Protein backbone atom coordinates (compact mmCIF):
# COMPACT_ATOMS: atom_id res chain seq x y z
CA UNK A 1 0.00 0.00 0.00
CA UNK A 2 1.30 3.42 -0.91
CA UNK A 3 0.86 5.99 1.82
CA UNK A 4 2.30 9.44 1.56
CA UNK A 5 1.42 13.07 2.19
CA UNK A 6 -0.70 14.41 -0.70
CA UNK A 7 0.97 17.81 -0.25
CA UNK A 8 4.69 17.03 0.07
CA UNK A 9 4.80 13.27 -0.63
CA UNK A 10 6.42 12.49 2.71
CA UNK A 11 6.06 8.81 3.49
CA UNK A 12 5.34 8.18 7.17
CA UNK A 13 7.61 5.48 8.59
CA UNK A 14 6.19 2.77 10.82
CA UNK A 15 7.72 4.60 13.76
CA UNK A 16 5.77 7.81 13.09
CA UNK A 17 3.35 8.79 15.84
CA UNK A 18 0.36 11.09 15.95
CA UNK A 19 -1.17 12.44 19.13
CA UNK A 20 -4.86 12.28 19.87
CA UNK A 21 -6.73 14.89 21.87
CA UNK A 22 -7.02 12.24 24.59
CA UNK A 23 -3.24 12.19 24.95
CA UNK A 24 -2.64 8.83 23.32
CA UNK A 25 -0.07 8.60 20.53
CA UNK A 26 0.00 5.94 17.85
CA UNK A 27 0.58 5.40 14.14
CA UNK A 28 -2.64 6.70 12.64
CA UNK A 29 -2.17 4.66 9.47
CA UNK A 30 -2.36 1.45 11.46
CA UNK A 31 -5.96 2.22 12.28
CA UNK A 32 -7.17 4.34 9.33
CA UNK A 33 -7.16 7.42 11.53
CA UNK A 34 -8.98 6.02 14.53
CA UNK A 35 -7.48 6.48 17.97
CA UNK A 36 -7.18 3.02 19.52
CA UNK A 37 -7.48 4.51 22.99
CA UNK A 38 -10.65 6.63 22.90
CA UNK A 39 -12.06 5.62 19.50
CA UNK A 40 -12.04 9.10 18.00
CA UNK A 41 -11.80 9.05 14.21
CA UNK A 42 -9.43 11.62 12.75
CA UNK A 43 -10.79 12.34 9.30
CA UNK A 44 -7.92 14.68 8.59
CA UNK A 45 -4.29 13.84 9.22
CA UNK A 46 -1.49 16.32 9.78
CA UNK A 47 1.74 15.69 7.94
CA UNK A 48 4.64 15.45 10.37
CA UNK A 49 6.95 16.99 7.79
CA UNK A 50 5.08 19.86 6.10
CA UNK A 51 2.59 20.26 8.99
CA UNK A 52 -0.32 20.56 6.60
CA UNK A 53 -3.61 18.77 7.18
CA UNK A 54 -5.12 16.54 4.52
CA UNK A 55 -8.16 14.25 4.49
CA UNK A 56 -6.99 10.90 5.79
CA UNK A 57 -8.08 9.02 2.68
CA UNK A 58 -6.02 11.35 0.50
CA UNK A 59 -2.89 9.78 1.98
CA UNK A 60 -3.70 6.43 0.38
CA UNK A 61 -2.62 6.43 -3.21
CA UNK A 62 -3.41 2.97 -4.48
CA UNK A 63 -6.98 2.74 -3.29
CA UNK A 64 -9.81 2.89 -5.79
CA UNK A 65 -12.19 5.82 -5.36
CA UNK A 66 -14.22 5.36 -2.23
CA UNK A 67 -17.53 6.58 -0.94
CA UNK A 68 -16.70 10.22 -0.33
CA UNK A 69 -20.05 11.03 1.23
CA UNK A 70 -19.30 8.79 4.13
CA UNK A 71 -15.77 10.08 4.61
CA UNK A 72 -16.25 13.80 4.11
CA UNK A 73 -19.49 14.36 6.01
CA UNK A 74 -17.68 16.00 8.91
CA UNK A 75 -14.84 17.63 7.02
CA UNK A 76 -16.76 19.92 4.66
CA UNK A 77 -15.31 23.00 6.24
CA UNK A 78 -13.92 24.93 3.31
CA UNK A 79 -16.35 23.75 0.67
CA UNK A 80 -19.39 24.56 2.76
CA UNK A 81 -21.20 21.67 1.17
ZN1 LIG B 1 3.48 16.79 3.91
ZN1 LIG C 1 -7.84 9.33 21.62
mmCIF file with all atom_site columns, C-alpha atoms and ligand atoms in Angstrom:
data_model
loop_
_atom_site.group_PDB
_atom_site.id
_atom_site.type_symbol
_atom_site.label_atom_id
_atom_site.label_alt_id
_atom_site.label_comp_id
_atom_site.label_asym_id
_atom_site.label_entity_id
_atom_site.label_seq_id
_atom_site.pdbx_PDB_ins_code
_atom_site.Cartn_x
_atom_site.Cartn_y
_atom_site.Cartn_z
_atom_site.occupancy
_atom_site.B_iso_or_equiv
_atom_site.pdbx_formal_charge
_atom_site.auth_seq_id
_atom_site.auth_comp_id
_atom_site.auth_asym_id
_atom_site.auth_atom_id
_atom_site.pdbx_PDB_model_num
ATOM   1  C  CA  . UNK A 1 1  ? 0.000   0.000  0.000  1.00 0.00 ? 1  UNK A CA  1
ATOM   2  C  CA  . UNK A 1 2  ? 1.304   3.421  -0.906 1.00 0.00 ? 2  UNK A CA  1
ATOM   3  C  CA  . UNK A 1 3  ? 0.859   5.991  1.819  1.00 0.00 ? 3  UNK A CA  1
ATOM   4  C  CA  . UNK A 1 4  ? 2.301   9.443  1.557  1.00 0.00 ? 4  UNK A CA  1
ATOM   5  C  CA  . UNK A 1 5  ? 1.416   13.070 2.185  1.00 0.00 ? 5  UNK A CA  1
ATOM   6  C  CA  . UNK A 1 6  ? -0.703  14.412 -0.701 1.00 0.00 ? 6  UNK A CA  1
ATOM   7  C  CA  . UNK A 1 7  ? 0.969   17.809 -0.249 1.00 0.00 ? 7  UNK A CA  1
ATOM   8  C  CA  . UNK A 1 8  ? 4.693   17.033 0.065  1.00 0.00 ? 8  UNK A CA  1
ATOM   9  C  CA  . UNK A 1 9  ? 4.803   13.270 -0.630 1.00 0.00 ? 9  UNK A CA  1
ATOM   10 C  CA  . UNK A 1 10 ? 6.417   12.488 2.711  1.00 0.00 ? 10 UNK A CA  1
ATOM   11 C  CA  . UNK A 1 11 ? 6.064   8.805  3.492  1.00 0.00 ? 11 UNK A CA  1
ATOM   12 C  CA  . UNK A 1 12 ? 5.342   8.182  7.169  1.00 0.00 ? 12 UNK A CA  1
ATOM   13 C  CA  . UNK A 1 13 ? 7.607   5.484  8.588  1.00 0.00 ? 13 UNK A CA  1
ATOM   14 C  CA  . UNK A 1 14 ? 6.190   2.772  10.820 1.00 0.00 ? 14 UNK A CA  1
ATOM   15 C  CA  . UNK A 1 15 ? 7.718   4.604  13.763 1.00 0.00 ? 15 UNK A CA  1
ATOM   16 C  CA  . UNK A 1 16 ? 5.767   7.810  13.092 1.00 0.00 ? 16 UNK A CA  1
ATOM   17 C  CA  . UNK A 1 17 ? 3.348   8.792  15.837 1.00 0.00 ? 17 UNK A CA  1
ATOM   18 C  CA  . UNK A 1 18 ? 0.361   11.089 15.952 1.00 0.00 ? 18 UNK A CA  1
ATOM   19 C  CA  . UNK A 1 19 ? -1.168  12.439 19.134 1.00 0.00 ? 19 UNK A CA  1
ATOM   20 C  CA  . UNK A 1 20 ? -4.861  12.284 19.875 1.00 0.00 ? 20 UNK A CA  1
ATOM   21 C  CA  . UNK A 1 21 ? -6.728  14.890 21.867 1.00 0.00 ? 21 UNK A CA  1
ATOM   22 C  CA  . UNK A 1 22 ? -7.024  12.242 24.594 1.00 0.00 ? 22 UNK A CA  1
ATOM   23 C  CA  . UNK A 1 23 ? -3.244  12.194 24.951 1.00 0.00 ? 23 UNK A CA  1
ATOM   24 C  CA  . UNK A 1 24 ? -2.644  8.827  23.316 1.00 0.00 ? 24 UNK A CA  1
ATOM   25 C  CA  . UNK A 1 25 ? -0.071  8.604  20.533 1.00 0.00 ? 25 UNK A CA  1
ATOM   26 C  CA  . UNK A 1 26 ? -0.003  5.942  17.848 1.00 0.00 ? 26 UNK A CA  1
ATOM   27 C  CA  . UNK A 1 27 ? 0.579   5.405  14.143 1.00 0.00 ? 27 UNK A CA  1
ATOM   28 C  CA  . UNK A 1 28 ? -2.641  6.698  12.640 1.00 0.00 ? 28 UNK A CA  1
ATOM   29 C  CA  . UNK A 1 29 ? -2.174  4.660  9.471  1.00 0.00 ? 29 UNK A CA  1
ATOM   30 C  CA  . UNK A 1 30 ? -2.359  1.446  11.456 1.00 0.00 ? 30 UNK A CA  1
ATOM   31 C  CA  . UNK A 1 31 ? -5.962  2.223  12.280 1.00 0.00 ? 31 UNK A CA  1
ATOM   32 C  CA  . UNK A 1 32 ? -7.172  4.338  9.332  1.00 0.00 ? 32 UNK A CA  1
ATOM   33 C  CA  . UNK A 1 33 ? -7.157  7.416  11.534 1.00 0.00 ? 33 UNK A CA  1
ATOM   34 C  CA  . UNK A 1 34 ? -8.977  6.022  14.533 1.00 0.00 ? 34 UNK A CA  1
ATOM   35 C  CA  . UNK A 1 35 ? -7.478  6.484  17.974 1.00 0.00 ? 35 UNK A CA  1
ATOM   36 C  CA  . UNK A 1 36 ? -7.184  3.016  19.524 1.00 0.00 ? 36 UNK A CA  1
ATOM   37 C  CA  . UNK A 1 37 ? -7.482  4.512  22.986 1.00 0.00 ? 37 UNK A CA  1
ATOM   38 C  CA  . UNK A 1 38 ? -10.653 6.627  22.896 1.00 0.00 ? 38 UNK A CA  1
ATOM   39 C  CA  . UNK A 1 39 ? -12.061 5.618  19.502 1.00 0.00 ? 39 UNK A CA  1
ATOM   40 C  CA  . UNK A 1 40 ? -12.037 9.098  17.999 1.00 0.00 ? 40 UNK A CA  1
ATOM   41 C  CA  . UNK A 1 41 ? -11.801 9.048  14.214 1.00 0.00 ? 41 UNK A CA  1
ATOM   42 C  CA  . UNK A 1 42 ? -9.429  11.622 12.755 1.00 0.00 ? 42 UNK A CA  1
ATOM   43 C  CA  . UNK A 1 43 ? -10.794 12.344 9.303  1.00 0.00 ? 43 UNK A CA  1
ATOM   44 C  CA  . UNK A 1 44 ? -7.921  14.677 8.591  1.00 0.00 ? 44 UNK A CA  1
ATOM   45 C  CA  . UNK A 1 45 ? -4.291  13.839 9.224  1.00 0.00 ? 45 UNK A CA  1
ATOM   46 C  CA  . UNK A 1 46 ? -1.488  16.323 9.781  1.00 0.00 ? 46 UNK A CA  1
ATOM   47 C  CA  . UNK A 1 47 ? 1.743   15.688 7.939  1.00 0.00 ? 47 UNK A CA  1
ATOM   48 C  CA  . UNK A 1 48 ? 4.641   15.453 10.370 1.00 0.00 ? 48 UNK A CA  1
ATOM   49 C  CA  . UNK A 1 49 ? 6.947   16.987 7.789  1.00 0.00 ? 49 UNK A CA  1
ATOM   50 C  CA  . UNK A 1 50 ? 5.084   19.865 6.098  1.00 0.00 ? 50 UNK A CA  1
ATOM   51 C  CA  . UNK A 1 51 ? 2.586   20.256 8.990  1.00 0.00 ? 51 UNK A CA  1
ATOM   52 C  CA  . UNK A 1 52 ? -0.322  20.562 6.598  1.00 0.00 ? 52 UNK A CA  1
ATOM   53 C  CA  . UNK A 1 53 ? -3.614  18.775 7.178  1.00 0.00 ? 53 UNK A CA  1
ATOM   54 C  CA  . UNK A 1 54 ? -5.125  16.539 4.523  1.00 0.00 ? 54 UNK A CA  1
ATOM   55 C  CA  . UNK A 1 55 ? -8.156  14.253 4.488  1.00 0.00 ? 55 UNK A CA  1
ATOM   56 C  CA  . UNK A 1 56 ? -6.991  10.902 5.793  1.00 0.00 ? 56 UNK A CA  1
ATOM   57 C  CA  . UNK A 1 57 ? -8.084  9.023  2.676  1.00 0.00 ? 57 UNK A CA  1
ATOM   58 C  CA  . UNK A 1 58 ? -6.021  11.355 0.498  1.00 0.00 ? 58 UNK A CA  1
ATOM   59 C  CA  . UNK A 1 59 ? -2.891  9.784  1.975  1.00 0.00 ? 59 UNK A CA  1
ATOM   60 C  CA  . UNK A 1 60 ? -3.703  6.435  0.377  1.00 0.00 ? 60 UNK A CA  1
ATOM   61 C  CA  . UNK A 1 61 ? -2.625  6.426  -3.214 1.00 0.00 ? 61 UNK A CA  1
ATOM   62 C  CA  . UNK A 1 62 ? -3.415  2.974  -4.475 1.00 0.00 ? 62 UNK A CA  1
ATOM   63 C  CA  . UNK A 1 63 ? -6.981  2.735  -3.286 1.00 0.00 ? 63 UNK A CA  1
ATOM   64 C  CA  . UNK A 1 64 ? -9.805  2.894  -5.790 1.00 0.00 ? 64 UNK A CA  1
ATOM   65 C  CA  . UNK A 1 65 ? -12.192 5.823  -5.356 1.00 0.00 ? 65 UNK A CA  1
ATOM   66 C  CA  . UNK A 1 66 ? -14.219 5.359  -2.226 1.00 0.00 ? 66 UNK A CA  1
ATOM   67 C  CA  . UNK A 1 67 ? -17.532 6.582  -0.935 1.00 0.00 ? 67 UNK A CA  1
ATOM   68 C  CA  . UNK A 1 68 ? -16.700 10.223 -0.327 1.00 0.00 ? 68 UNK A CA  1
ATOM   69 C  CA  . UNK A 1 69 ? -20.055 11.027 1.226  1.00 0.00 ? 69 UNK A CA  1
ATOM   70 C  CA  . UNK A 1 70 ? -19.301 8.790  4.126  1.00 0.00 ? 70 UNK A CA  1
ATOM   71 C  CA  . UNK A 1 71 ? -15.770 10.081 4.609  1.00 0.00 ? 71 UNK A CA  1
ATOM   72 C  CA  . UNK A 1 72 ? -16.251 13.797 4.105  1.00 0.00 ? 72 UNK A CA  1
ATOM   73 C  CA  . UNK A 1 73 ? -19.485 14.356 6.010  1.00 0.00 ? 73 UNK A CA  1
ATOM   74 C  CA  . UNK A 1 74 ? -17.679 16.002 8.906  1.00 0.00 ? 74 UNK A CA  1
ATOM   75 C  CA  . UNK A 1 75 ? -14.835 17.628 7.015  1.00 0.00 ? 75 UNK A CA  1
ATOM   76 C  CA  . UNK A 1 76 ? -16.759 19.919 4.656  1.00 0.00 ? 76 UNK A CA  1
ATOM   77 C  CA  . UNK A 1 77 ? -15.307 23.002 6.244  1.00 0.00 ? 77 UNK A CA  1
ATOM   78 C  CA  . UNK A 1 78 ? -13.923 24.932 3.306  1.00 0.00 ? 78 UNK A CA  1
ATOM   79 C  CA  . UNK A 1 79 ? -16.354 23.746 0.673  1.00 0.00 ? 79 UNK A CA  1
ATOM   80 C  CA  . UNK A 1 80 ? -19.389 24.557 2.762  1.00 0.00 ? 80 UNK A CA  1
ATOM   81 C  CA  . UNK A 1 81 ? -21.201 21.670 1.169  1.00 0.00 ? 81 UNK A CA  1
HETATM 82 ZN ZN1 . LIG B 2 .  ? 3.484   16.793 3.911  1.00 0.00 ? 1  LIG B ZN1 1
HETATM 83 ZN ZN1 . LIG B 2 .  ? -7.844  9.330  21.619 1.00 0.00 ? 2  LIG B ZN1 1
#
